[in-house]
mmCIF file with all atom_site columns, C-alpha atoms in Angstrom:
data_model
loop_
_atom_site.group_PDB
_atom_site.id
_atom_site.type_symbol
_atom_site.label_atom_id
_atom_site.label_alt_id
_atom_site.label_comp_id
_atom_site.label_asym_id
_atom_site.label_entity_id
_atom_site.label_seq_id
_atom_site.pdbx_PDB_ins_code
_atom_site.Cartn_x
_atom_site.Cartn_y
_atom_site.Cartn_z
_atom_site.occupancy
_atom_site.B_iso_or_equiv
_atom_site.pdbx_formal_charge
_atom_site.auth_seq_id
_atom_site.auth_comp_id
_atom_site.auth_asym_id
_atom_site.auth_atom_id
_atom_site.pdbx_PDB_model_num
ATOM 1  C CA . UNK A 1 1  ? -158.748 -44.754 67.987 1.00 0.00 ? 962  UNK A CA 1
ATOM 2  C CA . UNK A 1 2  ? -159.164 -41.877 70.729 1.00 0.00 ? 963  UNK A CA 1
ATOM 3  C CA . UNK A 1 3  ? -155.460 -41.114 72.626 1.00 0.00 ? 964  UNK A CA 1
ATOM 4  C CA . UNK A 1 4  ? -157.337 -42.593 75.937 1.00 0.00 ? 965  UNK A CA 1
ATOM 5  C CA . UNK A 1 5  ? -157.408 -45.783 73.787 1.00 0.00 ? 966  UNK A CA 1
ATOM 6  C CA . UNK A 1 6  ? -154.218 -45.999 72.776 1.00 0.00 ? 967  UNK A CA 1
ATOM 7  C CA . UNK A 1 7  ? -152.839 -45.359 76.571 1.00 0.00 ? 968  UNK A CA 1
ATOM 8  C CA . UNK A 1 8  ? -154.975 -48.218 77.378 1.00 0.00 ? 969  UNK A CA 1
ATOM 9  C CA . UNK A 1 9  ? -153.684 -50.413 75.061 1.00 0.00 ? 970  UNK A CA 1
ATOM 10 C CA . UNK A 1 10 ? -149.871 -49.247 75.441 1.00 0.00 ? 971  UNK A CA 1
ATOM 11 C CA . UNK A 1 11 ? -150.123 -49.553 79.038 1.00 0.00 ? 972  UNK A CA 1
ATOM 12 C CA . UNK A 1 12 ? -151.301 -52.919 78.640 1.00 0.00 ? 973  UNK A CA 1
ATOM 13 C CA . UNK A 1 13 ? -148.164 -53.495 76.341 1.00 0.00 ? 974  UNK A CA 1
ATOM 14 C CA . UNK A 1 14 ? -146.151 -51.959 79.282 1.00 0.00 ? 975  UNK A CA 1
ATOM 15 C CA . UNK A 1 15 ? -147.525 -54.407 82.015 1.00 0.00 ? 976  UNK A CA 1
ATOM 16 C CA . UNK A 1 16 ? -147.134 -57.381 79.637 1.00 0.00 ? 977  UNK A CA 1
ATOM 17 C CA . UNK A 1 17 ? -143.033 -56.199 79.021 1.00 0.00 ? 978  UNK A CA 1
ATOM 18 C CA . UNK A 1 18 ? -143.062 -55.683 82.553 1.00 0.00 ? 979  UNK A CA 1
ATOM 19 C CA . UNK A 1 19 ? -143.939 -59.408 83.076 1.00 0.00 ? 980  UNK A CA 1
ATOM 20 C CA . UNK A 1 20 ? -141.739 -60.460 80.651 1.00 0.00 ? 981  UNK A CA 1
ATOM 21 C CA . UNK A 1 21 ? -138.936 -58.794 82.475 1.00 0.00 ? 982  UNK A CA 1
ATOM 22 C CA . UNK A 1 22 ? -139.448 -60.254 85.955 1.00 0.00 ? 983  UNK A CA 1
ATOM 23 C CA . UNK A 1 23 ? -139.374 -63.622 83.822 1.00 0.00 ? 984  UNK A CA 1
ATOM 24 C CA . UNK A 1 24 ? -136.162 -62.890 82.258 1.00 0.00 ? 985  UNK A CA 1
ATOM 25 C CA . UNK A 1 25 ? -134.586 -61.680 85.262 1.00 0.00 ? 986  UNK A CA 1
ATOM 26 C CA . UNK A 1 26 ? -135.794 -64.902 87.040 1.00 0.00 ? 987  UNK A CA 1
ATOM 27 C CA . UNK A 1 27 ? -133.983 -67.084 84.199 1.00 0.00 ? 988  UNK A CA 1
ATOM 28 C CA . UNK A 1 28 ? -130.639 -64.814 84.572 1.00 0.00 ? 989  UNK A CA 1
ATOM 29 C CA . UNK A 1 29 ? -131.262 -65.787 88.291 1.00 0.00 ? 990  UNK A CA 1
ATOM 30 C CA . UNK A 1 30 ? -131.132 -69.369 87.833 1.00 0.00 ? 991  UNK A CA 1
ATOM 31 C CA . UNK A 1 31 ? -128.759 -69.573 84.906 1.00 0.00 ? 992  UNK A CA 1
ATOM 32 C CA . UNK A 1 32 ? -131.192 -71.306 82.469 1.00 0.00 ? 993  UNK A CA 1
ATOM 33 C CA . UNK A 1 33 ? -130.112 -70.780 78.698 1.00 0.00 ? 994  UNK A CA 1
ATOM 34 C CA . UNK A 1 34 ? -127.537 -69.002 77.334 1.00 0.00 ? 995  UNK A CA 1
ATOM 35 C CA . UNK A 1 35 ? -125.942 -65.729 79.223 1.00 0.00 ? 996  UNK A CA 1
ATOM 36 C CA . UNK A 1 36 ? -125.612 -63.964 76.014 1.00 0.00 ? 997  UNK A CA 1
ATOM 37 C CA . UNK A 1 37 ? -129.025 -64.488 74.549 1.00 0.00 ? 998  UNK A CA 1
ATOM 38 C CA . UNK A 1 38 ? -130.310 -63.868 78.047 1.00 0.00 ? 999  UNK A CA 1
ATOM 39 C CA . UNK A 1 39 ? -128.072 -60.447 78.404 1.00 0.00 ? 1000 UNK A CA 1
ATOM 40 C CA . UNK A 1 40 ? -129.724 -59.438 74.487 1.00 0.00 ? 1001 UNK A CA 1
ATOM 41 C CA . UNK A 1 41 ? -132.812 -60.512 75.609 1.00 0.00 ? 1002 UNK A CA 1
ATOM 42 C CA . UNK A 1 42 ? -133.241 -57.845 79.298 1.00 0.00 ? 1003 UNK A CA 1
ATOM 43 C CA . UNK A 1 43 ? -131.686 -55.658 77.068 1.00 0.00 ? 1004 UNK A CA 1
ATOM 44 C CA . UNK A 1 44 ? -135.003 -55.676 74.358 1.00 0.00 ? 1005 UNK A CA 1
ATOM 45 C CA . UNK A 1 45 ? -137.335 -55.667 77.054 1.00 0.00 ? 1006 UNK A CA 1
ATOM 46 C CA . UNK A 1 46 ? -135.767 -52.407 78.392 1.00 0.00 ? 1007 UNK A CA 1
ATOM 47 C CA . UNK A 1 47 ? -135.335 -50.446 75.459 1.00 0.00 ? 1008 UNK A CA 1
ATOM 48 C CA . UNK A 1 48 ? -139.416 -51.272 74.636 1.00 0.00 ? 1009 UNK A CA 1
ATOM 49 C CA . UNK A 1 49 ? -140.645 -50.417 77.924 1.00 0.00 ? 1010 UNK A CA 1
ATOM 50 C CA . UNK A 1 50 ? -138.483 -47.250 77.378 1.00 0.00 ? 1011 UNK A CA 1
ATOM 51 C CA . UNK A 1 51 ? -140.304 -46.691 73.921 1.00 0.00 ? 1012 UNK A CA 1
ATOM 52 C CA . UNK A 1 52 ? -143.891 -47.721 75.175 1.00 0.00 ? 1013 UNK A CA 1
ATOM 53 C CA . UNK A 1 53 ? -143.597 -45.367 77.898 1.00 0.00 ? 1014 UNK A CA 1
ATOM 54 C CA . UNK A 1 54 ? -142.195 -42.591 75.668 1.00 0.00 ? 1015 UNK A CA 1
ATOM 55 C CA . UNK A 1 55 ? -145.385 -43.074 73.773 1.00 0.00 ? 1016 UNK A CA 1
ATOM 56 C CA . UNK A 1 56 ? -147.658 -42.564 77.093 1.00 0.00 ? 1017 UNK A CA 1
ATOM 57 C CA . UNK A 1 57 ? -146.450 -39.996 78.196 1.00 0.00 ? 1018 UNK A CA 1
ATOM 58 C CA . UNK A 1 58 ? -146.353 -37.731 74.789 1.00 0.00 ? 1019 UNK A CA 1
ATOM 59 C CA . UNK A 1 59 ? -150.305 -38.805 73.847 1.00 0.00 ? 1020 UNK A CA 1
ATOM 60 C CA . UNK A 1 60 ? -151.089 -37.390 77.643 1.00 0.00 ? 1021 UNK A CA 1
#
């Protein structure tokens, strides 16, 4: 796999996090589930954007 590859296919990662974020955020909007698991849950999504990222931007 060339580096332009994998940037692709992390930043596609990214986007999908991303998405999965706004979704998360709109549950913790509306109170649906548990606050805790929700809390745990932003929390994941953050720290793997973080990571995914991290990877970008040392291939480029």
């Amino acid at each position: 796999m060339t580096d332009k590859d994998f940037i692709f296919k992390v930043s596609l990662v990214v986007k999908e996090l991303n998405e999965s974020r706004n979704s998360l955020k709109i549950l913790d909007y509306i109170k649906e589930g548990e606050a805790d698991k929700r809390n745990k849950l932003l929390i994941e999504v953050e720290q793997l954007v973080a990571i995914s990222s991290k990877m970008i931007t040392n291939k480029k």
